[in-house]
Amino acid sequence: MDKNISSRDGTSLAYESAGRGATIVLVSGALSTGGTVAPLAARLSEGFRVVVYDRRGRGASGDTAPYAVEREVEDLAALIESLGGEAALYGVSSGGALALRAAASGLPVRHVAVYETPYAMSAEDLAERARYTEELTAALTEGRRGDAVELFLRLTGLGEAVIQSARQSPMWAGMESMAPSLAYDDAVMGDGSVPRELLSSIPAPVLSIAGDASPAWMREAARAIAESVPRGTYRTLEGQTHMVEPDVLAPVLADFFKR
């Protein structure tokens, strides 16, 4: 990240941009930095000015306690203002929930696209989210960052063997360093249910996307988002999972953002 701005509360935010044209800000999900969405940014920068940033508490950005979802919305507000006062937003996973909240808050957002924002679609899943919040809070309060990362990976559906293998991988230290930010993504997701009232207040066009190889509940959640906003469109991408291929996603986003 080669640029920095200060958010309203003084938190330093690191970002970088590429390309020319209308501005798009990419919002990463849990345990991710701006670098995670950089491959997508590279493809979109052929027709737009694309900005990636490290959300507070991760990467090269700073952090300021206490955390509140409103501070992350203010981060996007500061970023958009520094970029000329208007932007489109793309958010992946829980980053999609943040992008939607920002659009609902009245920020100058032209379009919003989200990919597989993981809202719970059943009472059982909502109960699981509540348990996750409780256990995550305890792990972070007690300084058990590795356990916090495990809880998140388990929530995503990874098996125990894969999780234990991840613990031995070179990337584990980086994941542990970002573990406190898992609480931020958990807060952005609220209780895990589709925030229909909030979504109904978004004035901008919204494209909600899911992969057709992802679990059915992911597609249901994506469809629920599109149905809850006044100007929503739902779309699936053939053969894609939660780890969507930038080469497949970029043309779909480019077509939407050009409208």
CSV table of C-alpha atoms in Angstrom, one decimal:
chain,number,residue,atom,x,y,z
A,1,MET,CA,0.0,0.0,0.0
A,2,ASP,CA,1.6,3.3,-1.1
A,3,LYS,CA,-0.9,5.9,0.2
A,4,ASN,CA,-2.5,6.8,3.5
A,5,ILE,CA,-5.4,8.8,4.7
A,6,SER,CA,-6.9,9.4,8.1
A,7,SER,CA,-10.4,8.4,9.1
A,8,ARG,CA,-12.6,10.6,11.2
A,9,ASP,CA,-11.3,9.1,14.5
A,10,GLY,CA,-7.6,9.6,13.3
A,11,THR,CA,-7.0,5.9,12.3
A,12,SER,CA,-4.5,5.7,9.4
A,13,LEU,CA,-5.8,3.7,6.4
A,14,ALA,CA,-3.5,2.3,3.8
A,15,TYR,CA,-4.6,2.1,0.2
A,16,GLU,CA,-3.5,2.0,-3.4
A,17,SER,CA,-5.2,2.6,-6.7
A,18,ALA,CA,-4.7,1.6,-10.3
A,19,GLY,CA,-6.3,2.5,-13.6
A,20,ARG,CA,-8.4,5.5,-14.8
A,21,GLY,CA,-12.1,6.2,-15.0
A,22,ALA,CA,-15.0,5.9,-12.6
A,23,THR,CA,-13.8,4.9,-9.1
A,24,ILE,CA,-14.5,1.5,-7.5
A,25,VAL,CA,-13.5,0.6,-4.0
A,26,LEU,CA,-13.0,-3.1,-3.2
A,27,VAL,CA,-13.8,-4.2,0.3
A,28,SER,CA,-12.2,-7.4,1.6
A,29,GLY,CA,-13.7,-9.9,4.0
A,30,ALA,CA,-12.5,-11.6,7.2
A,31,LEU,CA,-8.8,-12.4,7.7
A,32,SER,CA,-8.1,-10.5,4.4
A,33,THR,CA,-6.3,-7.4,3.4
A,34,GLY,CA,-6.5,-5.2,0.3
A,35,GLY,CA,-3.9,-7.5,-1.2
A,36,THR,CA,-6.5,-10.3,-1.2
A,37,VAL,CA,-8.6,-8.5,-3.7
A,38,ALA,CA,-5.6,-7.1,-5.7
A,39,PRO,CA,-5.9,-9.7,-8.5
A,40,LEU,CA,-9.5,-8.6,-9.1
A,41,ALA,CA,-8.4,-5.0,-9.0
A,42,ALA,CA,-5.8,-5.6,-11.7
A,43,ARG,CA,-8.5,-6.9,-14.1
A,44,LEU,CA,-11.0,-4.1,-13.3
A,45,SER,CA,-8.3,-1.4,-13.7
A,46,GLU,CA,-8.4,-1.8,-17.4
A,47,GLY,CA,-11.6,0.3,-17.4
A,48,PHE,CA,-11.9,1.9,-14.0
A,49,ARG,CA,-9.9,3.5,-11.3
A,50,VAL,CA,-9.8,0.7,-8.7
A,51,VAL,CA,-8.9,1.2,-5.1
A,52,VAL,CA,-8.0,-1.5,-2.6
A,53,TYR,CA,-7.4,-0.7,1.1
A,54,ASP,CA,-6.5,-2.5,4.3
A,55,ARG,CA,-9.5,-2.3,6.6
A,56,ARG,CA,-8.7,-1.1,10.1
A,57,GLY,CA,-6.9,-3.5,12.3
A,58,ARG,CA,-5.2,-5.4,9.5
A,59,GLY,CA,-2.3,-5.0,7.0
A,60,ALA,CA,-0.7,-1.6,6.9
A,61,SER,CA,-3.7,0.3,8.4
A,62,GLY,CA,-3.9,1.3,12.0
A,63,ASP,CA,-6.6,0.7,14.6
A,64,THR,CA,-8.4,2.7,17.3
A,65,ALA,CA,-10.3,1.3,20.2
A,66,PRO,CA,-13.2,0.9,20.9
A,67,TYR,CA,-14.4,-0.7,17.7
A,68,ALA,CA,-17.8,0.1,16.2
A,69,VAL,CA,-19.2,-0.7,12.8
A,70,GLU,CA,-19.9,3.0,12.3
A,71,ARG,CA,-16.1,3.6,12.4
A,72,GLU,CA,-15.6,1.3,9.4
A,73,VAL,CA,-18.4,3.2,7.5
A,74,GLU,CA,-16.5,6.4,8.4
A,75,ASP,CA,-13.4,4.8,6.9
A,76,LEU,CA,-15.1,4.3,3.6
A,77,ALA,CA,-16.5,7.8,3.8
A,78,ALA,CA,-13.0,9.2,4.2
A,79,LEU,CA,-11.7,7.1,1.4
A,80,ILE,CA,-14.4,8.1,-1.0
A,81,GLU,CA,-14.0,11.7,-0.1
A,82,SER,CA,-10.3,11.6,-0.8
A,83,LEU,CA,-11.0,9.9,-4.1
A,84,GLY,CA,-13.2,12.6,-5.5
A,85,GLY,CA,-16.5,12.3,-3.5
A,86,GLU,CA,-18.2,9.4,-5.2
A,87,ALA,CA,-17.5,5.7,-5.8
A,88,ALA,CA,-18.9,2.3,-6.5
A,89,LEU,CA,-18.4,-0.4,-3.9
A,90,TYR,CA,-17.6,-4.1,-4.3
A,91,GLY,CA,-17.6,-6.3,-1.2
A,92,VAL,CA,-16.7,-9.9,-0.9
A,93,SER,CA,-18.1,-12.1,1.9
A,94,SER,CA,-18.4,-10.1,5.2
A,95,GLY,CA,-16.9,-7.2,3.2
A,96,GLY,CA,-20.2,-7.2,1.3
A,97,ALA,CA,-22.1,-6.6,4.5
A,98,LEU,CA,-19.9,-3.6,5.2
A,99,ALA,CA,-20.4,-2.2,1.7
A,100,LEU,CA,-24.2,-2.6,2.0
A,101,ARG,CA,-24.1,-0.8,5.4
A,102,ALA,CA,-22.1,2.0,3.9
A,103,ALA,CA,-24.5,2.4,1.0
A,104,ALA,CA,-27.5,2.4,3.4
A,105,SER,CA,-25.8,5.1,5.6
A,106,GLY,CA,-26.1,7.7,2.9
A,107,LEU,CA,-22.5,7.6,1.5
A,108,PRO,CA,-22.2,8.9,-2.1
A,109,VAL,CA,-22.2,5.4,-3.7
A,110,ARG,CA,-23.2,4.9,-7.3
A,111,HIS,CA,-23.4,1.1,-7.4
A,112,VAL,CA,-22.9,-1.7,-4.9
A,113,ALA,CA,-21.9,-5.3,-5.9
A,114,VAL,CA,-21.5,-8.0,-3.3
A,115,TYR,CA,-20.3,-11.6,-3.6
A,116,GLU,CA,-21.7,-14.3,-1.3
A,117,THR,CA,-22.4,-12.1,1.8
A,118,PRO,CA,-22.9,-15.0,4.3
A,119,TYR,CA,-26.2,-14.2,6.0
A,120,ALA,CA,-27.8,-17.1,7.8
A,121,MET,CA,-30.9,-18.5,6.2
A,122,SER,CA,-32.2,-20.8,8.9
A,123,ALA,CA,-32.8,-20.9,12.7
A,124,GLU,CA,-30.1,-23.5,13.1
A,125,ASP,CA,-27.5,-21.3,11.3
A,126,LEU,CA,-28.5,-18.3,13.4
A,127,ALA,CA,-28.0,-20.3,16.5
A,128,GLU,CA,-24.6,-21.4,15.2
A,129,ARG,CA,-23.7,-17.7,14.6
A,130,ALA,CA,-24.7,-16.8,18.2
A,131,ARG,CA,-22.4,-19.6,19.5
A,132,TYR,CA,-19.6,-18.4,17.3
A,133,THR,CA,-19.9,-14.8,18.6
A,134,GLU,CA,-19.8,-16.0,22.2
A,135,GLU,CA,-16.9,-18.3,21.7
A,136,LEU,CA,-15.0,-15.8,19.6
A,137,THR,CA,-15.4,-13.1,22.2
A,138,ALA,CA,-14.1,-15.4,24.9
A,139,ALA,CA,-11.1,-16.5,22.8
A,140,LEU,CA,-10.1,-12.9,22.0
A,141,THR,CA,-10.6,-11.7,25.5
A,142,GLU,CA,-8.3,-14.4,26.8
A,143,GLY,CA,-5.7,-13.7,24.1
A,144,ARG,CA,-6.2,-17.1,22.4
A,145,ARG,CA,-5.7,-15.8,18.9
A,146,GLY,CA,-5.1,-19.2,17.4
A,147,ASP,CA,-8.3,-20.5,18.8
A,148,ALA,CA,-10.1,-17.5,17.4
A,149,VAL,CA,-8.8,-18.3,13.9
A,150,GLU,CA,-9.8,-21.9,14.3
A,151,LEU,CA,-13.4,-20.9,15.3
A,152,PHE,CA,-13.7,-18.8,12.2
A,153,LEU,CA,-12.3,-21.5,9.9
A,154,ARG,CA,-14.7,-24.0,11.4
A,155,LEU,CA,-17.6,-21.6,10.8
A,156,THR,CA,-16.7,-21.5,7.1
A,157,GLY,CA,-17.0,-25.3,7.0
A,158,LEU,CA,-13.4,-26.4,6.9
A,159,GLY,CA,-12.7,-29.8,8.4
A,160,GLU,CA,-10.5,-30.4,11.4
A,161,ALA,CA,-7.7,-32.0,9.4
A,162,VAL,CA,-7.6,-29.0,7.1
A,163,ILE,CA,-7.6,-26.6,10.0
A,164,GLN,CA,-4.8,-28.4,11.8
A,165,SER,CA,-2.8,-28.4,8.6
A,166,ALA,CA,-3.3,-24.7,8.3
A,167,ARG,CA,-1.9,-24.3,11.8
A,168,GLN,CA,1.4,-25.7,10.5
A,169,SER,CA,1.5,-23.5,7.4
A,170,PRO,CA,3.6,-20.4,6.9
A,171,MET,CA,0.4,-18.3,6.6
A,172,TRP,CA,-0.8,-19.1,10.1
A,173,ALA,CA,1.2,-16.3,11.8
A,174,GLY,CA,-0.4,-13.7,9.6
A,175,MET,CA,-3.8,-15.1,10.3
A,176,GLU,CA,-3.2,-14.9,14.0
A,177,SER,CA,-2.0,-11.3,13.7
A,178,MET,CA,-5.4,-10.4,12.2
A,179,ALA,CA,-7.4,-12.5,14.6
A,180,PRO,CA,-8.8,-9.5,16.6
A,181,SER,CA,-10.4,-8.1,13.4
A,182,LEU,CA,-12.6,-11.3,13.3
A,183,ALA,CA,-14.7,-9.5,16.0
A,184,TYR,CA,-15.1,-6.6,13.5
A,185,ASP,CA,-16.4,-8.8,10.8
A,186,ASP,CA,-18.7,-10.5,13.3
A,187,ALA,CA,-20.1,-7.1,14.3
A,188,VAL,CA,-20.6,-6.1,10.7
A,189,MET,CA,-22.7,-9.2,10.1
A,190,GLY,CA,-25.0,-8.3,13.1
A,191,ASP,CA,-26.9,-11.3,14.4
A,192,GLY,CA,-26.3,-13.0,11.0
A,193,SER,CA,-29.7,-12.6,9.6
A,194,VAL,CA,-30.5,-10.7,6.4
A,195,PRO,CA,-31.0,-7.0,7.5
A,196,ARG,CA,-34.0,-6.5,5.3
A,197,GLU,CA,-35.0,-3.1,6.8
A,198,LEU,CA,-31.5,-1.7,6.3
A,199,LEU,CA,-31.3,-3.1,2.8
A,200,SER,CA,-34.6,-1.6,1.8
A,201,SER,CA,-33.1,1.9,2.4
A,202,ILE,CA,-30.3,1.5,-0.1
A,203,PRO,CA,-31.0,3.9,-3.1
A,204,ALA,CA,-28.1,2.6,-5.3
A,205,PRO,CA,-28.5,-0.3,-7.7
A,206,VAL,CA,-27.2,-3.5,-6.1
A,207,LEU,CA,-25.8,-6.6,-7.8
A,208,SER,CA,-25.8,-9.7,-5.5
A,209,ILE,CA,-23.7,-12.6,-6.8
A,210,ALA,CA,-23.1,-16.2,-5.8
A,211,GLY,CA,-21.3,-19.1,-7.3
A,212,ASP,CA,-23.5,-22.0,-8.5
A,213,ALA,CA,-21.0,-24.5,-7.0
A,214,SER,CA,-21.3,-22.9,-3.6
A,215,PRO,CA,-23.7,-24.3,-0.9
A,216,ALA,CA,-27.4,-23.7,-1.6
A,217,TRP,CA,-27.7,-21.4,1.5
A,218,MET,CA,-25.1,-19.0,0.0
A,219,ARG,CA,-27.2,-18.6,-3.1
A,220,GLU,CA,-30.4,-18.2,-1.0
A,221,ALA,CA,-28.6,-15.4,0.9
A,222,ALA,CA,-27.5,-13.7,-2.2
A,223,ARG,CA,-31.0,-13.8,-3.7
A,224,ALA,CA,-32.5,-12.5,-0.4
A,225,ILE,CA,-30.2,-9.4,-0.6
A,226,ALA,CA,-31.3,-8.7,-4.2
A,227,GLU,CA,-34.9,-9.1,-3.2
A,228,SER,CA,-34.6,-6.8,-0.2
A,229,VAL,CA,-33.1,-3.7,-1.9
A,230,PRO,CA,-35.3,-1.5,-4.2
A,231,ARG,CA,-33.0,-1.9,-7.2
A,232,GLY,CA,-31.5,-5.3,-6.8
A,233,THR,CA,-30.3,-7.9,-9.3
A,234,TYR,CA,-29.3,-11.5,-8.4
A,235,ARG,CA,-26.9,-13.5,-10.5
A,236,THR,CA,-25.0,-16.8,-10.2
A,237,LEU,CA,-21.6,-17.6,-11.8
A,238,GLU,CA,-21.3,-21.0,-13.3
A,239,GLY,CA,-18.8,-23.3,-11.7
A,240,GLN,CA,-17.7,-20.8,-9.0
A,241,THR,CA,-17.4,-21.3,-5.3
A,242,HIS,CA,-16.7,-18.8,-2.5
A,243,MET,CA,-13.2,-18.5,-3.8
A,244,VAL,CA,-14.4,-16.9,-7.0
A,245,GLU,CA,-12.0,-16.6,-10.0
A,246,PRO,CA,-11.2,-13.0,-10.8
A,247,ASP,CA,-11.2,-13.7,-14.5
A,248,VAL,CA,-14.8,-14.9,-14.2
A,249,LEU,CA,-16.0,-12.2,-11.9
A,250,ALA,CA,-14.4,-9.1,-13.4
A,251,PRO,CA,-16.4,-9.0,-16.7
A,252,VAL,CA,-19.6,-9.3,-14.7
A,253,LEU,CA,-18.7,-6.5,-12.4
A,254,ALA,CA,-17.4,-4.3,-15.2
A,255,ASP,CA,-20.7,-4.6,-17.1
A,256,PHE,CA,-22.7,-3.7,-13.9
A,257,PHE,CA,-20.5,-0.7,-13.0
A,258,LYS,CA,-20.7,0.8,-16.5
A,259,ARG,CA,-24.5,1.1,-16.4
